Coordinates of C-alpha atoms in Angstrom, one line a residue:
X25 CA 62.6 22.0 -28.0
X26 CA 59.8 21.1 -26.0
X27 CA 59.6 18.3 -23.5
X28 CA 56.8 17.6 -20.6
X29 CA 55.9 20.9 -20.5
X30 CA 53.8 20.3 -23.5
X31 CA 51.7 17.6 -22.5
X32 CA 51.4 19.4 -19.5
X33 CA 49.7 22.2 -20.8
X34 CA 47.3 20.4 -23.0
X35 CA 46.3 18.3 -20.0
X36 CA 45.5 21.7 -18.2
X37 CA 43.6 23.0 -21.4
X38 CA 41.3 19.7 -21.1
X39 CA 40.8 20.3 -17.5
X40 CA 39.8 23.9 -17.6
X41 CA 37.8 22.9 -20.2
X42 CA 36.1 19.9 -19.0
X43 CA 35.5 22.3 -15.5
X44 CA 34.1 24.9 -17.2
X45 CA 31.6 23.1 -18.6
X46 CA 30.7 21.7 -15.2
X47 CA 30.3 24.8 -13.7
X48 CA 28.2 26.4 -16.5
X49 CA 26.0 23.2 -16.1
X50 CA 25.5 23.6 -12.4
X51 CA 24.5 27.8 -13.3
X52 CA 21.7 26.6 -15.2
X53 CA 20.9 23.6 -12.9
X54 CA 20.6 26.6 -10.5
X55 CA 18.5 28.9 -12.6
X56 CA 16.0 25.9 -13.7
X57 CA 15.8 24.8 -9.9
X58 CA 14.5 28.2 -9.8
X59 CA 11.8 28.4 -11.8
X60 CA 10.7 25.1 -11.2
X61 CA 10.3 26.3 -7.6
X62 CA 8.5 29.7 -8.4
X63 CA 6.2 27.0 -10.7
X64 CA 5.1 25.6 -7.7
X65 CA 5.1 28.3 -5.3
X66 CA 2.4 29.9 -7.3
X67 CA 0.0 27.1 -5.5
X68 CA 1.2 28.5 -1.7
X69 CA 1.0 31.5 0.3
X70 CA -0.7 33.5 2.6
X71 CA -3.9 33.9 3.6
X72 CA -3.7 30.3 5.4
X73 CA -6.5 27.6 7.1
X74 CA -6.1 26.2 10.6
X75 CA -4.2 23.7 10.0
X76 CA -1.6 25.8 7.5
X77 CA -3.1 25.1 4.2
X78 CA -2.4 27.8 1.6
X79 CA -6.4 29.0 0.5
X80 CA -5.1 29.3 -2.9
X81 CA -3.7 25.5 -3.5
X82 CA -7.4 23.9 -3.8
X83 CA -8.5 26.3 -6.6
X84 CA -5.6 27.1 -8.8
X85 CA -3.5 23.5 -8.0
X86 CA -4.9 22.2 -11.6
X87 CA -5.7 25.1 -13.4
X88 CA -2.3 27.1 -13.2
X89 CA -0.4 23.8 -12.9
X90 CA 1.4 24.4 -10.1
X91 CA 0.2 21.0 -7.8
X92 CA 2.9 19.0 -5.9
X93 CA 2.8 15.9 -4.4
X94 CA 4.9 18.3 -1.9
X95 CA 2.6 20.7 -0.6
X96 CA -0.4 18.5 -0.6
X97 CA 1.0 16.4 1.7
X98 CA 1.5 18.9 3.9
X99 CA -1.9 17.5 5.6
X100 CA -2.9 14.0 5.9
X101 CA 0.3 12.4 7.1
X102 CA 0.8 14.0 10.3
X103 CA 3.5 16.3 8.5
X104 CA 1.9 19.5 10.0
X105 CA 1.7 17.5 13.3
X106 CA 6.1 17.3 12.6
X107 CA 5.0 13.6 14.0
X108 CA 8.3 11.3 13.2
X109 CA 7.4 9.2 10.4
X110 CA 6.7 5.6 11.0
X111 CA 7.5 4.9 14.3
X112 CA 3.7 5.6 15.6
X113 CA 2.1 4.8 12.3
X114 CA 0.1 2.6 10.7
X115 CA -2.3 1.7 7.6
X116 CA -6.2 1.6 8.3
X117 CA -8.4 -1.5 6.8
X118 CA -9.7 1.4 3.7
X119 CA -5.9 2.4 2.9
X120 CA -5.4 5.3 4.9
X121 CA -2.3 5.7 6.3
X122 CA -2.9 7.6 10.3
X123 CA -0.3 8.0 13.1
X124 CA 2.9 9.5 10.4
X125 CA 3.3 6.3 8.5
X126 CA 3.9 7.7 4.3
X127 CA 3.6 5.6 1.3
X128 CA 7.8 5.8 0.9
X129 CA 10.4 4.3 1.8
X130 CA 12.3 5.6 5.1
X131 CA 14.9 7.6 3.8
X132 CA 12.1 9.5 1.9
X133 CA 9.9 9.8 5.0
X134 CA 13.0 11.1 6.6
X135 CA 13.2 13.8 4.1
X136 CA 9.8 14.8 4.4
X137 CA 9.9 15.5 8.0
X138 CA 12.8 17.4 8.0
X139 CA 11.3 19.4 5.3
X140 CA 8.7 20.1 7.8
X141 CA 10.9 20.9 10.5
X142 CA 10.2 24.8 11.5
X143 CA 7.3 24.8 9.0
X144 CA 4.5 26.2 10.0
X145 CA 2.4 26.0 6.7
X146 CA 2.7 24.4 3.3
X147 CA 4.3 27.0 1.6
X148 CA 7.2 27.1 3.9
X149 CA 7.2 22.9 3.9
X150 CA 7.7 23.4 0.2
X151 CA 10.2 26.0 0.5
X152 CA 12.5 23.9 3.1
X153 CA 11.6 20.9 1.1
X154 CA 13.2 22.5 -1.9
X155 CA 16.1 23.9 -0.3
X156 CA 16.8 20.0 0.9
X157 CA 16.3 18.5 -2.4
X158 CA 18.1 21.0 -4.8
X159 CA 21.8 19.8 -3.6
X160 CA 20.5 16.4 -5.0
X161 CA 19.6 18.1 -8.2
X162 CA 22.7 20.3 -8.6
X163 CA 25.3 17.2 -7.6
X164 CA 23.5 15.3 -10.5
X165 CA 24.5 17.9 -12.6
X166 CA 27.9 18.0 -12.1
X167 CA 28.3 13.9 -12.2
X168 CA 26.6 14.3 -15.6
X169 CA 28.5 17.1 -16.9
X170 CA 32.1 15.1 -15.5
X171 CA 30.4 11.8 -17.5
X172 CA 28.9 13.1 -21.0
X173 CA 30.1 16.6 -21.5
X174 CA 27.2 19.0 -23.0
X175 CA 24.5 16.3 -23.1
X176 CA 24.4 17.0 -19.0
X177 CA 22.6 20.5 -20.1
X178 CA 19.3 18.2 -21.1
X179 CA 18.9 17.5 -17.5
X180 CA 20.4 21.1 -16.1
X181 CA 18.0 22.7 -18.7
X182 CA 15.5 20.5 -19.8
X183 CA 11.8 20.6 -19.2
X184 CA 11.6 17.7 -16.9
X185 CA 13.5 19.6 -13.7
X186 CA 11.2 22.6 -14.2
X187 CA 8.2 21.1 -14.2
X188 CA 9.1 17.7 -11.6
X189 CA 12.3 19.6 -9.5
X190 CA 9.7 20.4 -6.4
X191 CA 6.6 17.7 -7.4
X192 CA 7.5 14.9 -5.5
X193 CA 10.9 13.8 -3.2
X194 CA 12.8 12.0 -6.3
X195 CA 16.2 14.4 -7.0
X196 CA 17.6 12.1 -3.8
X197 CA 16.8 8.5 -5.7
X198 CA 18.7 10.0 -9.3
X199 CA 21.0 11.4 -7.9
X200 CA 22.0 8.0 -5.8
X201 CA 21.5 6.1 -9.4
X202 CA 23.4 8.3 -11.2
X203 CA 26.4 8.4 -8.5
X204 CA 26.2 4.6 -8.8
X205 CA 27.2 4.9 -12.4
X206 CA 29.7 8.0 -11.7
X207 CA 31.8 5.4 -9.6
X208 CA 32.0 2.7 -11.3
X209 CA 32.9 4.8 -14.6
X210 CA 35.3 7.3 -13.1
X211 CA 37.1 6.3 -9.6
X212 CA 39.2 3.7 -12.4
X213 CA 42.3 4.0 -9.5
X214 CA 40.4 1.2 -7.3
X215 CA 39.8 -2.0 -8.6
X216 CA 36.1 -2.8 -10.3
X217 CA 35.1 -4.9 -7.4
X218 CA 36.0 -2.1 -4.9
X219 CA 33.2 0.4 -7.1
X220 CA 31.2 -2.2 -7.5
X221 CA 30.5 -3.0 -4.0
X222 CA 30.7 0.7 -3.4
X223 CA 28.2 1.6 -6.5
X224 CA 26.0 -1.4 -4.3
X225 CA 26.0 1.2 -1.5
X226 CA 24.6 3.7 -3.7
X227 CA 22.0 1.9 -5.0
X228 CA 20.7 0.6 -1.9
X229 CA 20.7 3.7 -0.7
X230 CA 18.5 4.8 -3.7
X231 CA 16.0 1.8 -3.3
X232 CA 15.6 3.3 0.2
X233 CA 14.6 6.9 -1.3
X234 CA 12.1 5.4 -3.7
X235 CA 12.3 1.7 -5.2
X236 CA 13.2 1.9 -8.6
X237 CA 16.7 2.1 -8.0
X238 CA 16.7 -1.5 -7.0
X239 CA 16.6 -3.3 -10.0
X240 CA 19.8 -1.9 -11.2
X241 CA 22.2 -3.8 -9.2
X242 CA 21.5 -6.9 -10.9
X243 CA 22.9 -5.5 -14.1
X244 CA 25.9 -4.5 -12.1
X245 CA 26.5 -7.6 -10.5
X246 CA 26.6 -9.0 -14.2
X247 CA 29.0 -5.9 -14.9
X248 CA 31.5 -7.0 -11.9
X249 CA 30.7 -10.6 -12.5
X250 CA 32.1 -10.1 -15.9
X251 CA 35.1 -7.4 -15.3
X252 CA 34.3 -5.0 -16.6
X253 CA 35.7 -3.3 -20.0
X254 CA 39.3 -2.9 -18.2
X255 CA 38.9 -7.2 -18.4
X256 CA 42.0 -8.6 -20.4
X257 CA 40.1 -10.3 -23.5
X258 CA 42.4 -13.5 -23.2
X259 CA 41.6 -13.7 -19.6
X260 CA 38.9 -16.5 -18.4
X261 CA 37.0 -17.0 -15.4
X262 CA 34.5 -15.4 -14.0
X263 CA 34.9 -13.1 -10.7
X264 CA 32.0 -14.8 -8.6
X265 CA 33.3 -13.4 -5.0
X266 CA 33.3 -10.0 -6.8
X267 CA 29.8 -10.4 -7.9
X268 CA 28.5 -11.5 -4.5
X269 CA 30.4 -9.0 -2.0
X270 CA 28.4 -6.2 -4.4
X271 CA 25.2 -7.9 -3.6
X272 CA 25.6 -8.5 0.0
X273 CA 26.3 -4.3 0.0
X274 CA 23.3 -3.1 -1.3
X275 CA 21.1 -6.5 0.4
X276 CA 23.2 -5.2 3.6
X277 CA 22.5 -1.5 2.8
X278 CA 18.8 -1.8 2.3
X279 CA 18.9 -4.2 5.9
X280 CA 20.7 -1.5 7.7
X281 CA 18.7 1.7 6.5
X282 CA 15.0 -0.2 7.3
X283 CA 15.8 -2.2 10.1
X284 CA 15.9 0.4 12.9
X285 CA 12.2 2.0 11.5
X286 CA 10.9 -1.7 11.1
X287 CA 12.1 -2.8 15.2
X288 CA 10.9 1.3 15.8
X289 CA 7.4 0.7 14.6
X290 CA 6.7 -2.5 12.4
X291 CA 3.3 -1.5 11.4
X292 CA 3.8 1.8 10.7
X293 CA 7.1 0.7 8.6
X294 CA 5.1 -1.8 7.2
X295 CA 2.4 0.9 6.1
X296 CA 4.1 2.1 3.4
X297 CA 4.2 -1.0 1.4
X298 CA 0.6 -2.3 2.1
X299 CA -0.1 1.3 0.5
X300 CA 1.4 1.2 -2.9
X301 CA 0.4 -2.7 -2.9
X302 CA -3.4 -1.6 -2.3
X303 CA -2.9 1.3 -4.9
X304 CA -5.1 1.0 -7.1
X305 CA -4.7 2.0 -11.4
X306 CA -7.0 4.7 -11.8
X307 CA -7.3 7.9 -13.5
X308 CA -4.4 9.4 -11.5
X309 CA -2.0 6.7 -12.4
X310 CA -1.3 8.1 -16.0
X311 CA -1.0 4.4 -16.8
X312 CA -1.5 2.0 -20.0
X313 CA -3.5 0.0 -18.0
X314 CA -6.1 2.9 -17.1
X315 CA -6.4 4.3 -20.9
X316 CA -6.0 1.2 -22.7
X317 CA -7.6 -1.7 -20.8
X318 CA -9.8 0.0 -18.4
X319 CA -12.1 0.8 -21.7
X320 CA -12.8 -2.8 -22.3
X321 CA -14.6 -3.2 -18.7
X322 CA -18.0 -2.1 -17.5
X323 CA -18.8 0.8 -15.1
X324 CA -20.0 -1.6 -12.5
X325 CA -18.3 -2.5 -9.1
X326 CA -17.6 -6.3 -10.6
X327 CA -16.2 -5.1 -13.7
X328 CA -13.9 -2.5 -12.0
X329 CA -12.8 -5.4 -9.4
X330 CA -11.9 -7.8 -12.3
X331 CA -9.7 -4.8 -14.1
X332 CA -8.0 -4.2 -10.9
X333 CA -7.3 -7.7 -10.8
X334 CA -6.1 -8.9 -13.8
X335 CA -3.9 -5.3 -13.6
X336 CA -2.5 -7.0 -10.2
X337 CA -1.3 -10.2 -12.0
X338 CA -0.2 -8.8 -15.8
X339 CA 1.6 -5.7 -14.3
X340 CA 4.0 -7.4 -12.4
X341 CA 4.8 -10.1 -14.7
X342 CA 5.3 -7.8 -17.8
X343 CA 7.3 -6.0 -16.1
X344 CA 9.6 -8.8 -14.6
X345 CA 9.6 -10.3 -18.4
X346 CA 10.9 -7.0 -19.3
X347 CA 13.9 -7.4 -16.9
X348 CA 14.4 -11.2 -18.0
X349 CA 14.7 -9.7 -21.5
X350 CA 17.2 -6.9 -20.8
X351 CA 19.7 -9.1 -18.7
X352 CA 19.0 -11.9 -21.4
X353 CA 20.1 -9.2 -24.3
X354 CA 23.0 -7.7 -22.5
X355 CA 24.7 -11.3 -21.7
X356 CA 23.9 -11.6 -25.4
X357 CA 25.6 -8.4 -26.1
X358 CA 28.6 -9.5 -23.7
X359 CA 29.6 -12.7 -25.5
X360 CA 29.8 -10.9 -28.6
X361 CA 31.9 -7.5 -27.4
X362 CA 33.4 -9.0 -24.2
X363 CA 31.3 -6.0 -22.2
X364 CA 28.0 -6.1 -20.5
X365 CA 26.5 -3.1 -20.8
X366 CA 25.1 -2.6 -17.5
X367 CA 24.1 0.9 -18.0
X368 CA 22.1 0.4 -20.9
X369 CA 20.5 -2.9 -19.4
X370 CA 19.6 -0.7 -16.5
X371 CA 17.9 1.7 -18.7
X372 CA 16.2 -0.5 -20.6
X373 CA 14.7 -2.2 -17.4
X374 CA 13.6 0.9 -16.6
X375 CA 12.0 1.1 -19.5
X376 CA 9.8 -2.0 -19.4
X377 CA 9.3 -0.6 -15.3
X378 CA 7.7 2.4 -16.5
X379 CA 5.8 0.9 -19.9
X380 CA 3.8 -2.0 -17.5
X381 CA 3.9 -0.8 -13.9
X382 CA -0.1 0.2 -12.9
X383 CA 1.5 4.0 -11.9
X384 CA 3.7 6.3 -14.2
X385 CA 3.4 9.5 -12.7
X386 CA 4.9 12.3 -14.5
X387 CA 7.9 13.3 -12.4
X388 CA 8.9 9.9 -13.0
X389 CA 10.0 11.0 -16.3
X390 CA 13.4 12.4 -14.4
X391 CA 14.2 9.2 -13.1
X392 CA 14.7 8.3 -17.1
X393 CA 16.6 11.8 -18.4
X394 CA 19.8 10.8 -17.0
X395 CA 19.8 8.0 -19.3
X396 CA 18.9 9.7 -21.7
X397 CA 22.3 11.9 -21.0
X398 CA 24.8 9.1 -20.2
X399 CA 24.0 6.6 -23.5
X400 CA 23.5 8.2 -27.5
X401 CA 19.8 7.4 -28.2
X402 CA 18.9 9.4 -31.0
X403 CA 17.8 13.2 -30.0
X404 CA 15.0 13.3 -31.9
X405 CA 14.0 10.4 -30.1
X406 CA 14.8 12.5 -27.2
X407 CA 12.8 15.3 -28.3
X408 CA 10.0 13.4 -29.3
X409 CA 9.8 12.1 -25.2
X410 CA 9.7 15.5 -23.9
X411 CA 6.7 16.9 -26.4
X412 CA 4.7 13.6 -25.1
X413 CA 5.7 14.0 -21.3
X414 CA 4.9 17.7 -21.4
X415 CA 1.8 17.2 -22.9
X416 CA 1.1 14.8 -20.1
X417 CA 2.2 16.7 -17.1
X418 CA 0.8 19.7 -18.0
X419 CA -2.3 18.3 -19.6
X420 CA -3.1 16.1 -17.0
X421 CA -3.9 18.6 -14.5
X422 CA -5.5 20.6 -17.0
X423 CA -8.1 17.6 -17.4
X424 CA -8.3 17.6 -13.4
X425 CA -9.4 20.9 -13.8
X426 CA -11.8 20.5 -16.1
X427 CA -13.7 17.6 -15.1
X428 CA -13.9 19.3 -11.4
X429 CA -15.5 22.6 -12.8
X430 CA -17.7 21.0 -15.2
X431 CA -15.7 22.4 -18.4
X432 CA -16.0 20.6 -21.5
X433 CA -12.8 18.0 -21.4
X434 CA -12.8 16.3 -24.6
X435 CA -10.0 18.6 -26.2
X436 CA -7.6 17.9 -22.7
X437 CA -8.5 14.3 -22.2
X438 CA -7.1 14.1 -25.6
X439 CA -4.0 15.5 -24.7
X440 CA -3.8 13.0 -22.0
X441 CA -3.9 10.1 -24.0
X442 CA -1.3 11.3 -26.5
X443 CA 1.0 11.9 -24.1
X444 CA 0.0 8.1 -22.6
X445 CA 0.2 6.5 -25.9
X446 CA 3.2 8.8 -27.1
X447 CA 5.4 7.8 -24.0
X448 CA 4.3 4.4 -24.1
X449 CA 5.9 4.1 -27.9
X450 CA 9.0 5.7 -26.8
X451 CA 9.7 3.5 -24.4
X452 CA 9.4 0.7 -26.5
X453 CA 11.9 2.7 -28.9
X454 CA 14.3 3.4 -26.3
X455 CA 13.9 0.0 -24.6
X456 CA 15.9 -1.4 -28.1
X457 CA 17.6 1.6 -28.4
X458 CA 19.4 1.0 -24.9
X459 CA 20.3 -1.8 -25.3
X460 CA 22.6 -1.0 -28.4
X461 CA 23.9 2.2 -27.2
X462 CA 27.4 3.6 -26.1
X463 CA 28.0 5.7 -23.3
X464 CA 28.2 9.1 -24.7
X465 CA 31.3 10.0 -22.9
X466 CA 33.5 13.0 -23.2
X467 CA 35.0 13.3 -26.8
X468 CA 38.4 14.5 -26.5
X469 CA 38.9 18.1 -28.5
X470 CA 42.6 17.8 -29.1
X471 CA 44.0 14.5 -30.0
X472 CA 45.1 12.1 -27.4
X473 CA 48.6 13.0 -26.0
X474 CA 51.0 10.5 -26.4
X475 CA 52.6 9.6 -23.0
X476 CA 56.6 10.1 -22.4
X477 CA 58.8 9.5 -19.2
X478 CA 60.1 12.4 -17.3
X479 CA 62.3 14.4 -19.3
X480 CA 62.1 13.0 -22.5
X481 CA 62.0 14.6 -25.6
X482 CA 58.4 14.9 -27.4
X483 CA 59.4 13.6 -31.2
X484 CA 59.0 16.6 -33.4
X485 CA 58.1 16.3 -37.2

């Protein structure tokens, strides 16, 4: 007769199971990392300018659509100059930023000159680049694989890390976000204020890659606030201290990370956020604001100043009314189930980020796939996403290329806007679709083994 033996064999059977999966997930996360970085090489190598600037990257950057934000900044930010960033920088009275300040936060600008280290030329800055950010990629892969099974292949496989893997320094920032959500949901062997304060960490570590991470932690504050789903239903109270020690983490995170760049070289720390609040939305934002309001305004100086004002003021409050909205539906959501769903109020805030902010460029679109892995939004939905983000990214540049050669542009600019107005829809859809979703999880293929002391006999028939 059998005894622990058993359940000690279907335990392995899950295991190998659940591990295979994760490493078939990081082979293709391998392979798309690939082609997403012969996409872009296409735009670099030899013969090279003075200052190391691939002679191919101005005239085939748009019309192949191999551009990244990567190997164009190769010049204009002292990154040729391997100049550390920041310390000696600053922001001229026009916008430009001189003397190795960037436009990103430090932990980005930190990436970027490694990247650069031994470069001599753009194409080997993107090549080190990529080597540097492809870990980021491949460990998001496996946390999503460990979290929601197959649905991980959408991100190992998808689109999305093909064409934005190598376009801009963001596989750092999702992978911090989604490592957030891999602690709180899987180290269960420490208490929820212990992740919580540690998923604080890892979100204030993301919010010094790029920003967006930020405005997650208030959604897990609310999560530890409320304990959690492991919370006894008949227990009151709310844990307050536990709630507070996670937001002094990621407020003491973010402090620790900037301060030594901002006593370094305050100006040229400072830089980076004069830039994106003097950024403008024009034609390269990919915005709503460009394609639907711009329209309504003249072609004179006055009329453009008056868009970009009223863009300065609507923007940021849609976008905080989308937050209010999300938190507000969650704690709704929480006193019916006894659970706020903090990953699914994060998405949704992310959602209303990327519907009303004056910039939603297209790599953005992988700061949104992992959520589209970890919660069970419909995949048509899903689906839907990817036809308008691909027709965006690609067709953007195609539009670039056309209106700098003089080619007729109607059919592209077209493209454009559907992918504009398609994602703009979606994210509406998947804004209330968040917010009602479960975590996808891993669905267990045998049924769920029963558990028995040492030694004693598994009941039989």
């Amino acid at each position: 007769m059998s005894t622990g033996l058993a359940t000690r064999d279907l335990l392995a059977r899950r295991v190998t199971r659940r591990v295979a999966l994760a490493a078939a997930v990081l082979v293709l996360c391998g392979l798309t990392l690939a082609l997403g970085y012969a996409n872009k090489a296409r735009c670099a190598g030899a013969p090279f300018d003075a200052e190391g600037r691939s002679s191919i990257f101005d005239t085939t950057k748009d019309s192949n659509v191999c551009y990244s934000d990567i190997q164009f900044l190769w010049l204009g930010r002292d990154i040729n100059e391997h100049v550390f960033p920041y310390v000696h920088g600053g922001i001229t009275d026009d916008g430009t930023l001189v003397g190795g300040a960037v436009e990103y936060p430090v932990l980005s600008g930190t990436l970027m000159w490694l990247g650069a280290l031994g470069a001599d030329n753009d194409a080997e800055f993107l090549q080190h680049s990529a080597l540097l950010l492809a870990p980021f990629a491949l460990l998001t892969a496996w946390m999503l694989a460990r979290l929601a099974g197959r649905a991980a292949l959408l991100w190992a496989a998808g689109p999305p890390l093909v064409l934005y893997a190598f376009h801009n320094w963001e596989l750092p920032v999702v992978c911090m976000a989604v490592a957030a959500v891999y602690v709180v949901a899987t180290l269960t062997r420490y208490s929820l204020r212990t992740r919580g304060i540690l998923a604080a960490v890892l979100l204030g570590l993301g919010f010094c890659f790029k920003l967006y991470p930020g405005i997650f932690v208030l959604p897990l504050l609310a999560y530890v606030l409320t304990g959690g789903v492991e919370r006894d239903p008949d227990e009151r109270g709310l844990d307050v201290r536990g709630a507070l020690l996670a937001a002094g983490a990621a407020i003491g995170t973010v402090i620790a990370v900037n301060l030594p760049f901002a006593l370094a070289g305050y100006e040229g720390w400072r830089a980076s956020i004069t830039f994106q609040q003097l950024r403008q939305a024009d034609i390269t934002t990919n915005s709503i604001w460009y394609w639907g309001l711009r329209p309504l305004f003249g072609s004179d100086t006055e009329s453009e100043s008056s868009f970009q004002q009223i863009v300065s003021v609507a923007s940021p409050t849609l976008v905080l009314a989308a937050f209010a909205l999300a938190m507000w539906l969650g704690w709704k959501r929480y006193t019916a189930t006894g659970v706020f769903p903090w990953v699914g109020v994060s998405a949704a805030m992310l959602c209303g980020f990327l519907l009303f902010h004056k910039v939603h460029s297209p790599q953005y679109t992988l700061w949104l796939v992992p959520f589209l892995v970890l919660l069970e939004v419909p995949w048509a939905v899903i689906g839907a996403y990817l036809v308008a983000d691909a027709a965006l990214g690609i067709g953007v540049f195609r539009y670039f290329y056309a209106l700098g050669t003089g080619r007729p542009f109607e059919l592209t600019e077209k493209v454009v806007q559907f992918g504009v107005w398609g994602r703009a829809i979606l994210l509406v859809a998947l804004f209330v679709l968040f917010m009602r979703a479960a975590p996808r999880g891993f669905r267990p293929v045998l049924p769920p083994i029963p558990r028995f002391a040492p030694g004693e006999l598994i009941p039989v028939g």
